mmCIF file with all atom_site columns, C-alpha atoms in Angstrom:
data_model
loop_
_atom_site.group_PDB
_atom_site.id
_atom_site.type_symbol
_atom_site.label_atom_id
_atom_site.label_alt_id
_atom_site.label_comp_id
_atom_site.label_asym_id
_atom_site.label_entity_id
_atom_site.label_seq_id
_atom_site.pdbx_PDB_ins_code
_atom_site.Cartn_x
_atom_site.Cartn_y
_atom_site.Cartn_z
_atom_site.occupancy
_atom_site.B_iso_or_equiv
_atom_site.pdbx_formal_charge
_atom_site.auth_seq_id
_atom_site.auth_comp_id
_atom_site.auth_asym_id
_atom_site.auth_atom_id
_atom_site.pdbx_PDB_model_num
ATOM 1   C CA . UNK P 1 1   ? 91.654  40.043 13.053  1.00 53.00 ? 6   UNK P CA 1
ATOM 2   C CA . UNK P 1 2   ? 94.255  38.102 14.469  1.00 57.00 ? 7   UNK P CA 1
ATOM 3   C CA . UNK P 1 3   ? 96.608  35.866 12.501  1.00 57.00 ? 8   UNK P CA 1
ATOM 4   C CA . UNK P 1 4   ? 98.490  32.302 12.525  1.00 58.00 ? 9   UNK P CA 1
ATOM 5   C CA . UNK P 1 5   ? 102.015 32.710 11.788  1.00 53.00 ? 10  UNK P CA 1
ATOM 6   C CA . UNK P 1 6   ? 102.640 29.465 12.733  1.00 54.00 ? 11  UNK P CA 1
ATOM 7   C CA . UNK P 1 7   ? 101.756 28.039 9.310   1.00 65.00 ? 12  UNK P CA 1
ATOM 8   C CA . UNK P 1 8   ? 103.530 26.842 6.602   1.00 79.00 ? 13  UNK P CA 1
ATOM 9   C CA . UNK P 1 9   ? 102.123 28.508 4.126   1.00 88.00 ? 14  UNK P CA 1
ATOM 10  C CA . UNK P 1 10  ? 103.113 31.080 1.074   1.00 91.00 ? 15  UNK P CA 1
ATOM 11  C CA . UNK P 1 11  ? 101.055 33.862 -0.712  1.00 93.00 ? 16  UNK P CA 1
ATOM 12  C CA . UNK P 1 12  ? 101.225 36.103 -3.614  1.00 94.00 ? 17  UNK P CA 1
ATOM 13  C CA . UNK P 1 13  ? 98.920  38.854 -5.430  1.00 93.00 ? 18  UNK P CA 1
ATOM 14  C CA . UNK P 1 14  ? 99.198  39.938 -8.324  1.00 92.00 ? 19  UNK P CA 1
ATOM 15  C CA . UNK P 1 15  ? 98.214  40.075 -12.135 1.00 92.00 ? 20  UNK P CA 1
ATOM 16  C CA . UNK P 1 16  ? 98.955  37.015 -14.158 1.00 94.00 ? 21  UNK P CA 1
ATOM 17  C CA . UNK P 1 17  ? 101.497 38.943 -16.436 1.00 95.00 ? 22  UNK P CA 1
ATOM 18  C CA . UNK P 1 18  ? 105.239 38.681 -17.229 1.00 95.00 ? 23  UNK P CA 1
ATOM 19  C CA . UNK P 1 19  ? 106.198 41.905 -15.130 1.00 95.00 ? 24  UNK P CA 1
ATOM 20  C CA . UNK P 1 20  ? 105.112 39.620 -11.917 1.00 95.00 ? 25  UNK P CA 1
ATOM 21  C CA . UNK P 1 21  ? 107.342 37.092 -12.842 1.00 95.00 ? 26  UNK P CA 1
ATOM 22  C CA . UNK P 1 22  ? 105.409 34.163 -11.356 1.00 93.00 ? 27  UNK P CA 1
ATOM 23  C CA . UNK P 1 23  ? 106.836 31.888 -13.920 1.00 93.00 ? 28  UNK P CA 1
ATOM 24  C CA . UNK P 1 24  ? 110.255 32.377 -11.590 1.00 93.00 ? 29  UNK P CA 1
ATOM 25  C CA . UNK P 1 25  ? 107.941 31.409 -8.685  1.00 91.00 ? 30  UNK P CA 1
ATOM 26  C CA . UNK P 1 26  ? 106.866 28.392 -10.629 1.00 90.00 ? 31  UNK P CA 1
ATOM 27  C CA . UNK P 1 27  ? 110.688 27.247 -11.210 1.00 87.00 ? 32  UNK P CA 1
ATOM 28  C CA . UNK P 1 28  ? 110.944 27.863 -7.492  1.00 87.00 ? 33  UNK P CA 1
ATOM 29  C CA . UNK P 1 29  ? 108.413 25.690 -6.815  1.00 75.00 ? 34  UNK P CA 1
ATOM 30  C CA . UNK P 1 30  ? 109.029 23.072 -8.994  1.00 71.00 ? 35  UNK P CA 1
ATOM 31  C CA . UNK P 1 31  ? 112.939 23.037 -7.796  1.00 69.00 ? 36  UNK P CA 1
ATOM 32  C CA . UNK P 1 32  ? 111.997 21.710 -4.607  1.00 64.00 ? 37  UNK P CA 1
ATOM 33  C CA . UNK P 1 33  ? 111.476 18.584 -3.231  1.00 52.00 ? 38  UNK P CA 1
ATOM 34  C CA . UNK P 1 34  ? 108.344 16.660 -3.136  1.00 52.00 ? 39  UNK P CA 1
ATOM 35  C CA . UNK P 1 35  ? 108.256 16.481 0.486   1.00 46.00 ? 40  UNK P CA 1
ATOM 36  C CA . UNK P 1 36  ? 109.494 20.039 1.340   1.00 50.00 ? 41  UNK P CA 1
ATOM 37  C CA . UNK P 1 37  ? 106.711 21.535 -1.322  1.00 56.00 ? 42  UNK P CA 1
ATOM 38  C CA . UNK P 1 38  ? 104.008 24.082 0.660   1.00 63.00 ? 43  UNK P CA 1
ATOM 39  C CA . UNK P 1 39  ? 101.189 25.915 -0.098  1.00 71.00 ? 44  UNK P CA 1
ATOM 40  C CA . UNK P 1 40  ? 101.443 28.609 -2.459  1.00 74.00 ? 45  UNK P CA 1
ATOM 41  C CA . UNK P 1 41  ? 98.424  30.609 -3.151  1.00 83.00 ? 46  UNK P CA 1
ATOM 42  C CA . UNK P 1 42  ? 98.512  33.197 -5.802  1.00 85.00 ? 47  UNK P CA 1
ATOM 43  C CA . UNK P 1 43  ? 95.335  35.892 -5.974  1.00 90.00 ? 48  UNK P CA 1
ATOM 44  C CA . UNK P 1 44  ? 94.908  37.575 -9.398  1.00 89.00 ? 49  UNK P CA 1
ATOM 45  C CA . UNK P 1 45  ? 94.143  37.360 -13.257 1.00 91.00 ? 50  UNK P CA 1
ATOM 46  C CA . UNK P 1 46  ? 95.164  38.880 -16.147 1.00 92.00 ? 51  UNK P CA 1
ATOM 47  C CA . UNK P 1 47  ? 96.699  37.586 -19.461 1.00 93.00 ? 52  UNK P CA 1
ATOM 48  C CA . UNK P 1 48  ? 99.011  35.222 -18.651 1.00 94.00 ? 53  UNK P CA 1
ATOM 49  C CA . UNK P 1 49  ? 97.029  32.945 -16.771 1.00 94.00 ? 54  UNK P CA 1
ATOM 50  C CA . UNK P 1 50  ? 96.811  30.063 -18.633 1.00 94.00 ? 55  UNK P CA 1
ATOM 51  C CA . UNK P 1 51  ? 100.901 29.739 -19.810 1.00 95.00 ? 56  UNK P CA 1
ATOM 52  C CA . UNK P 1 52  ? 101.160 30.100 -16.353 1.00 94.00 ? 57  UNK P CA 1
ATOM 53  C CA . UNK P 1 53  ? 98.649  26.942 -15.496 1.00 94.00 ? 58  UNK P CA 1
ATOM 54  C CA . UNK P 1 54  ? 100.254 24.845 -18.291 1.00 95.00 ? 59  UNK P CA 1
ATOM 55  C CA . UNK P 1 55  ? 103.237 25.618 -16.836 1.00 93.00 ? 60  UNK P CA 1
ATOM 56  C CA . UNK P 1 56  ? 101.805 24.486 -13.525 1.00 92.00 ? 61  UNK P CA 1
ATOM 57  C CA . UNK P 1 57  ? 100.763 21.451 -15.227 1.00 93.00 ? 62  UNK P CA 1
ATOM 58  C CA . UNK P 1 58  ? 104.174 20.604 -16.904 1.00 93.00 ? 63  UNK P CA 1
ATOM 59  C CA . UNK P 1 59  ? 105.839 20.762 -13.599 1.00 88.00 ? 64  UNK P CA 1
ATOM 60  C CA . UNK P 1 60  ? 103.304 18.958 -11.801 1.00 88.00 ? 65  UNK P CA 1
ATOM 61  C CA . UNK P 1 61  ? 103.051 21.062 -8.973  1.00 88.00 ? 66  UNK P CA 1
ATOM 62  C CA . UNK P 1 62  ? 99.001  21.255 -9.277  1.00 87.00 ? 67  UNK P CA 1
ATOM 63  C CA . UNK P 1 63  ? 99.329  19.816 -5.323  1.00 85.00 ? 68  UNK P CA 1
ATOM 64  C CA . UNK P 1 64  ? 101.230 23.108 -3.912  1.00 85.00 ? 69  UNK P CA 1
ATOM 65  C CA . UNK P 1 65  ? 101.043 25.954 -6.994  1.00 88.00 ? 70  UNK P CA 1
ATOM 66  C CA . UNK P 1 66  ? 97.475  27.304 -7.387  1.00 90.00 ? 71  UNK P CA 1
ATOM 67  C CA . UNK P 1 67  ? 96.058  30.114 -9.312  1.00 93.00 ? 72  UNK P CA 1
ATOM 68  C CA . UNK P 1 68  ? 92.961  31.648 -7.615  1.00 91.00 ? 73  UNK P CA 1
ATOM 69  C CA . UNK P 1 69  ? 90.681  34.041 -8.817  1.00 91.00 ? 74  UNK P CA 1
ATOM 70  C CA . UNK P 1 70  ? 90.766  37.892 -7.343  1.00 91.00 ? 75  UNK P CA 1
ATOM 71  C CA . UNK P 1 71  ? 88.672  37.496 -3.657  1.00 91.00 ? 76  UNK P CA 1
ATOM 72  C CA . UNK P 1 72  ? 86.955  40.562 -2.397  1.00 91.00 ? 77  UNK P CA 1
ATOM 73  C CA . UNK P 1 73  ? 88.175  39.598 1.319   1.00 91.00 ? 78  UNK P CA 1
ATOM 74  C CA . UNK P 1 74  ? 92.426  39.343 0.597   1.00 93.00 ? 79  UNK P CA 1
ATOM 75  C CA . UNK P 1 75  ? 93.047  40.632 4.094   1.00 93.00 ? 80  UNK P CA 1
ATOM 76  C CA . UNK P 1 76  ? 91.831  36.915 5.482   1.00 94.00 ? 81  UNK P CA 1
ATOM 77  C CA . UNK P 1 77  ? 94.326  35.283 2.364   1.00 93.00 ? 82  UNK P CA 1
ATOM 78  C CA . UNK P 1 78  ? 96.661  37.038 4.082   1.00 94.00 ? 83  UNK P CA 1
ATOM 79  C CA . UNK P 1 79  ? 96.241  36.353 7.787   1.00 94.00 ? 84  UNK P CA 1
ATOM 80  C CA . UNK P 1 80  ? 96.156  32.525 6.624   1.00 92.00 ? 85  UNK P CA 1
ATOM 81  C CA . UNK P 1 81  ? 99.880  33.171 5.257   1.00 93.00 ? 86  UNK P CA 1
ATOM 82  C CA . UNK P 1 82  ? 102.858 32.993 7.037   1.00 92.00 ? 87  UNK P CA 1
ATOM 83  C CA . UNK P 1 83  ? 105.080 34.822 3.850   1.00 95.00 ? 88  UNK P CA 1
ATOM 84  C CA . UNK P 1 84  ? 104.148 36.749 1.207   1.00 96.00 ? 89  UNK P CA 1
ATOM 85  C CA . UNK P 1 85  ? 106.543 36.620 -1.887  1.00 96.00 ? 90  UNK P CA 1
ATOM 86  C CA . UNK P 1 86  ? 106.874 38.561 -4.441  1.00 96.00 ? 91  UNK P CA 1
ATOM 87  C CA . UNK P 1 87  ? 108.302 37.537 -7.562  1.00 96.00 ? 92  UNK P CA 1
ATOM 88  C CA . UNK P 1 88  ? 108.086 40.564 -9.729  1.00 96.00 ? 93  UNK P CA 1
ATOM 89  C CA . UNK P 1 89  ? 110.818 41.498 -12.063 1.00 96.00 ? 94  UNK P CA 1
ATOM 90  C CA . UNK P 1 90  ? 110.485 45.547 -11.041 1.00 96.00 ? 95  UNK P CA 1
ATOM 91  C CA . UNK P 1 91  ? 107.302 47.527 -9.543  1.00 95.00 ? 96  UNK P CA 1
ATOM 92  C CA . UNK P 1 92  ? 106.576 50.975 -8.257  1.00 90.00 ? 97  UNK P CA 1
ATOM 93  C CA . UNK P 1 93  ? 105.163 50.824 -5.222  1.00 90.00 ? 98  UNK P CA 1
ATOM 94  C CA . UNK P 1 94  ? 103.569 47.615 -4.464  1.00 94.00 ? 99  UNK P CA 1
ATOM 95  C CA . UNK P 1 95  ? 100.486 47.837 -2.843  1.00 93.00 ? 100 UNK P CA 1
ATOM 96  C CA . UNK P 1 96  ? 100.461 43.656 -2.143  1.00 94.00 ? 101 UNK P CA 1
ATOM 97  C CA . UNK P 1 97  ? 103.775 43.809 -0.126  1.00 95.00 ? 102 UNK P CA 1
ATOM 98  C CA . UNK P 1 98  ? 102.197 47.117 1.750   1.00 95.00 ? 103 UNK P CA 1
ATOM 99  C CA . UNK P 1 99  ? 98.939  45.333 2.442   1.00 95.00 ? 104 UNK P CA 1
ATOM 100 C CA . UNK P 1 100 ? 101.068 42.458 3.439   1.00 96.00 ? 105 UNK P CA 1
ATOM 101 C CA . UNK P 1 101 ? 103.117 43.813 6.013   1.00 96.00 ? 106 UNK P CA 1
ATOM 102 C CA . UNK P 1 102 ? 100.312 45.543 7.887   1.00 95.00 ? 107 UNK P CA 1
ATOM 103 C CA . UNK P 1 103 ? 98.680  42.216 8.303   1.00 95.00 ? 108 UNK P CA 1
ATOM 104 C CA . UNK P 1 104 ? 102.074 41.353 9.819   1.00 95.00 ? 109 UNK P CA 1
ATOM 105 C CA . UNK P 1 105 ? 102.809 38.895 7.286   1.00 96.00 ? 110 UNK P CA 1
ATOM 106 C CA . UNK P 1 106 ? 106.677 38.954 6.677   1.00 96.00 ? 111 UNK P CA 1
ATOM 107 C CA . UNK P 1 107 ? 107.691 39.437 3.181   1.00 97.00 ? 112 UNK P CA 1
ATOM 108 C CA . UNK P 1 108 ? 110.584 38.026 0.811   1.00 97.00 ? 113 UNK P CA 1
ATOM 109 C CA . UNK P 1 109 ? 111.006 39.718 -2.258  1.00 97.00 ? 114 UNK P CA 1
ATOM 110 C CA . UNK P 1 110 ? 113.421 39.796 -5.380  1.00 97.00 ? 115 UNK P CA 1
ATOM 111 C CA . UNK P 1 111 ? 115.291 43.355 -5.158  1.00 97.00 ? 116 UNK P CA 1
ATOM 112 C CA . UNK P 1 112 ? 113.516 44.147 -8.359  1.00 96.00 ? 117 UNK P CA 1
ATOM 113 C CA . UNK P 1 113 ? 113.594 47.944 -9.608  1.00 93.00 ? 118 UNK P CA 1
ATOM 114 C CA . UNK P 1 114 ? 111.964 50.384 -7.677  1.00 89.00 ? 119 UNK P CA 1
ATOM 115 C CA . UNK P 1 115 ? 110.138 48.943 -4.461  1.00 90.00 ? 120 UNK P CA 1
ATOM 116 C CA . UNK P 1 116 ? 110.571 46.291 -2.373  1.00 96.00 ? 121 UNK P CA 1
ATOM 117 C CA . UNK P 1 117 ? 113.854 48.158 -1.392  1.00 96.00 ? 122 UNK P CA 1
ATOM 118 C CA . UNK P 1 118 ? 112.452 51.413 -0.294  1.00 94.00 ? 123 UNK P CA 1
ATOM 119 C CA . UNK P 1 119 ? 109.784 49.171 1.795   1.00 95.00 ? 124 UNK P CA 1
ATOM 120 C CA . UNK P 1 120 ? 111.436 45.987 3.230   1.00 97.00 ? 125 UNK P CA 1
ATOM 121 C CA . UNK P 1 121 ? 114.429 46.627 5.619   1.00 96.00 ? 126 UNK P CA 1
ATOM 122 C CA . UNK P 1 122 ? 116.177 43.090 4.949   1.00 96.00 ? 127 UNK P CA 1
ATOM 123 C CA . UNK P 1 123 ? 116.484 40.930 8.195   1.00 95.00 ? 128 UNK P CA 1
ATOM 124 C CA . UNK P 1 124 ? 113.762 43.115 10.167  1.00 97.00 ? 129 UNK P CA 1
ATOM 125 C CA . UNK P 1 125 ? 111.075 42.728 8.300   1.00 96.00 ? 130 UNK P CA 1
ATOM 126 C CA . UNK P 1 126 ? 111.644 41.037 5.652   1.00 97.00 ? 131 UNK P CA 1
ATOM 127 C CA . UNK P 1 127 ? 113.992 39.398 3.034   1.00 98.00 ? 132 UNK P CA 1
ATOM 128 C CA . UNK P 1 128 ? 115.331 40.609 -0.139  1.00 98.00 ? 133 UNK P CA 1
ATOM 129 C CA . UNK P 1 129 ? 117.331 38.746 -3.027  1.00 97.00 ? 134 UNK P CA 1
ATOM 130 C CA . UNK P 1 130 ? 119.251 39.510 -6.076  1.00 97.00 ? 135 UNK P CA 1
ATOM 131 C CA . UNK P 1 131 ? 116.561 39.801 -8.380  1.00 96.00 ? 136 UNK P CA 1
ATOM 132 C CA . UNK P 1 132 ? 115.861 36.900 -10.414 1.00 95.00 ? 137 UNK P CA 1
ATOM 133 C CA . UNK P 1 133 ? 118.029 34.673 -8.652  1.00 96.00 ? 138 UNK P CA 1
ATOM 134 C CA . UNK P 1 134 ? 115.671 31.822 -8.127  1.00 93.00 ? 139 UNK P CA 1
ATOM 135 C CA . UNK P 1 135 ? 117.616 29.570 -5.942  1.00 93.00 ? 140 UNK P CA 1
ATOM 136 C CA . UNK P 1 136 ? 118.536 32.373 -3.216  1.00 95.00 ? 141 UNK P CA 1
ATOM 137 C CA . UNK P 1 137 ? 114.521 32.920 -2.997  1.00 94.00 ? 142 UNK P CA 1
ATOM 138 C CA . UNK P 1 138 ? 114.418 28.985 -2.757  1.00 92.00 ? 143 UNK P CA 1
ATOM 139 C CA . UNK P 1 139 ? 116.748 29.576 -0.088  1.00 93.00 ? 144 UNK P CA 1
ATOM 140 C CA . UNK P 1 140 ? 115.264 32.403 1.937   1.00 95.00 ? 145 UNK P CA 1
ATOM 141 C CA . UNK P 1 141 ? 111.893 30.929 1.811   1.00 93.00 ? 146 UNK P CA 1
ATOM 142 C CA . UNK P 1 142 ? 113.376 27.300 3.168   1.00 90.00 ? 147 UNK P CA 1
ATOM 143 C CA . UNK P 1 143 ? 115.208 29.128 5.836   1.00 93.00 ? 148 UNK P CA 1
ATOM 144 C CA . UNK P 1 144 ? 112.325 31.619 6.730   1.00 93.00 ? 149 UNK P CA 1
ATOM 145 C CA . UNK P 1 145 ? 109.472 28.412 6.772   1.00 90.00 ? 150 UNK P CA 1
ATOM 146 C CA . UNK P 1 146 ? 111.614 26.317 8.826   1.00 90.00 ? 151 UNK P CA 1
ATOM 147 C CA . UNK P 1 147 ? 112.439 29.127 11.393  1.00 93.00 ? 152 UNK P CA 1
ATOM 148 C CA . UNK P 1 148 ? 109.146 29.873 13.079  1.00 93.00 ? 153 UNK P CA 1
ATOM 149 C CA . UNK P 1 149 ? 110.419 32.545 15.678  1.00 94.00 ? 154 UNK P CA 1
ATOM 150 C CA . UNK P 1 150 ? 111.471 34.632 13.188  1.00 96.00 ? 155 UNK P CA 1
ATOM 151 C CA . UNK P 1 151 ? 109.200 34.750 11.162  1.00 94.00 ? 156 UNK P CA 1
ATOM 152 C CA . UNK P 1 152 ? 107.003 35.668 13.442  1.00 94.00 ? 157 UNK P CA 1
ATOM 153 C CA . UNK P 1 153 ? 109.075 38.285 15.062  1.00 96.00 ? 158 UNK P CA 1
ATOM 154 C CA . UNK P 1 154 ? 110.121 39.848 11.153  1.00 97.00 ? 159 UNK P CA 1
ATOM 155 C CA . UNK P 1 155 ? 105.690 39.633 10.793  1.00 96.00 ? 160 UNK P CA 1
ATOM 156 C CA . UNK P 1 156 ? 105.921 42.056 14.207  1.00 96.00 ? 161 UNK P CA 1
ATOM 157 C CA . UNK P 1 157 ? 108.248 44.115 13.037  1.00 97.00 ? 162 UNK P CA 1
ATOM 158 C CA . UNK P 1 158 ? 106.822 44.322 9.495   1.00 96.00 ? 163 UNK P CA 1
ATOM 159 C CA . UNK P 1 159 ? 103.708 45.436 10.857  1.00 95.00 ? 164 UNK P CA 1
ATOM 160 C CA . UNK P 1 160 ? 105.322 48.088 13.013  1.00 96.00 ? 165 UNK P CA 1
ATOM 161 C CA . UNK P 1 161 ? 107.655 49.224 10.014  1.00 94.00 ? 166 UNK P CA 1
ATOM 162 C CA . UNK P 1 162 ? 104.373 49.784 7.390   1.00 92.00 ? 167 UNK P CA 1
ATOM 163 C CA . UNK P 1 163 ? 103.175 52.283 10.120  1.00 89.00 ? 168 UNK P CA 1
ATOM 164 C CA . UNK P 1 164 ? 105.184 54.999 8.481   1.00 87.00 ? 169 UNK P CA 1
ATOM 165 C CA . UNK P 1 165 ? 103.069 54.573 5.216   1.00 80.00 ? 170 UNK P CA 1
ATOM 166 C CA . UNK P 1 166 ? 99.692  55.948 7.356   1.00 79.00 ? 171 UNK P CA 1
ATOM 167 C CA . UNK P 1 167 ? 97.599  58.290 6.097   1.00 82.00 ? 172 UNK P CA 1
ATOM 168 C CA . UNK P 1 168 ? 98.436  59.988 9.284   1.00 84.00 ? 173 UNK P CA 1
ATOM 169 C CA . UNK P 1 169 ? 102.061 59.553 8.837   1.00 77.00 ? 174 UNK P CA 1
ATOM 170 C CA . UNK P 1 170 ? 102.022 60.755 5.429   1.00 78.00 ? 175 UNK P CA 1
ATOM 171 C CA . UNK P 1 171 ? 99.917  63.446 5.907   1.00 85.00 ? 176 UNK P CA 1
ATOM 172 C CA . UNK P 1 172 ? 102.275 64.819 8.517   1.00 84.00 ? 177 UNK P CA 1
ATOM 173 C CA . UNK P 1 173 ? 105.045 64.767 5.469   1.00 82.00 ? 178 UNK P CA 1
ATOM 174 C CA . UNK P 1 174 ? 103.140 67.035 3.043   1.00 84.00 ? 179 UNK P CA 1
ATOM 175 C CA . UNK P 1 175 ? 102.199 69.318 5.941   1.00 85.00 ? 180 UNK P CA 1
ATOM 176 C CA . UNK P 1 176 ? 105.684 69.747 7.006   1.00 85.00 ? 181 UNK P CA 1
ATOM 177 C CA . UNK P 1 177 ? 106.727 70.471 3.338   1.00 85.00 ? 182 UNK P CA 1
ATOM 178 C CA . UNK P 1 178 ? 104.579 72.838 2.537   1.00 86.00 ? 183 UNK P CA 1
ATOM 179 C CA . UNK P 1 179 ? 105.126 74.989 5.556   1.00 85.00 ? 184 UNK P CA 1
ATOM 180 C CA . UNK P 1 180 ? 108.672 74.653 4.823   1.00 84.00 ? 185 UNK P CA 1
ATOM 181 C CA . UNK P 1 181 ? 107.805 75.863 1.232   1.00 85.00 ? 186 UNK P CA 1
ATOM 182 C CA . UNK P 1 182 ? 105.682 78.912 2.281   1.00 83.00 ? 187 UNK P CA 1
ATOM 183 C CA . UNK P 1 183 ? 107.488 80.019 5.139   1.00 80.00 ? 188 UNK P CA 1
ATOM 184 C CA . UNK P 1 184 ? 110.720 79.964 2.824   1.00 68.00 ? 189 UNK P CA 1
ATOM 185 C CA . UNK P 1 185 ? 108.934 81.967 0.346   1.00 62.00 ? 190 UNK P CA 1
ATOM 186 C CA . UNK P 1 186 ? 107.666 84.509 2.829   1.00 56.00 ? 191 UNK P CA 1
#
């Protein structure tokens, strides 16, 4: 399936729940400008849903900050996107920015504990900021949304990087270490 980086438009995936920190997403949101507001899709549930809606609400942002159920086909969410974001406040290995990046979606990402880090390379494929500083995400989203070549060139790249996290690719890692281990033990 072929995407449309050309877009102005934001995603995130995730539960509804304090370690994803969309309520730092929200203040993003909600910092900017009427007119320079986008799209900004978030996929999930969980227990937090509804602070995070009244939230929503309080801001009135209900034009560009929507909740949206779990969808059975995320890969076309994402090939509608032309940034993922992730707001959490730490992870282990995120799966979303993974799935992300192989659609060739370019990601931006709060250098949270344990994660985006060891995934993004900042610049090439993606961004990273000093987690939880909302206005340098405000920043790198502006600067990626309103520069169209590279953000489709870091969505190239991104898709080239994730390559390394193929079952193939992996596989090739284990095999390598145990050989290592059994011809060391021999």
């Amino acid at each position: 399936p072929k995407r449309s980086p050309a877009g102005k438009r934001i995603i995130s995936i995730g539960r509804y729940s304090e370690q994803k920190g969309y309520d730092r997403l929200i203040e993003v949101d909600q910092s900017q400008s009427e007119a320079s507001r986008l799209a900004y899709p978030h996929y999930g549930e969980g227990q937090d849903r509804n602070s995070l809606q009244e939230l929503i609400e309080k801001h009135h942002i209900e034009n560009s900050f929507s909740l949206c159920p779990p969808t059975k086909n995320i890969q076309e969410k994402y090939l509608e996107s032309s940034i993922y974001v992730m707001s959490s406040r730490f992870e282990g290995l995120p799966m979303a920015l993974l799935e992300a990046m192989a659609c060739g979606v370019p990601c931006i990402s709060f250098d949270c504990p344990y994660g985006p880090a060891e995934i993004i390379t900042p610049e090439e494929d993606g961004i990273l900021v000093k987690n939880g500083n909302t206005d340098e995400l405000a920043d790198a989203i502006c600067r990626l949304i309103e520069d169209t070549d590279k953000r489709i060139r870091m969505g190239k790249q991104a898709q080239k990087n994730i390559q390394r996290y193929l079952r193939e690719e992996v596989m090739k890692l284990w095999d390598e270490l145990f050989n290592t281990l059994t011809t060391t033990r021999l």
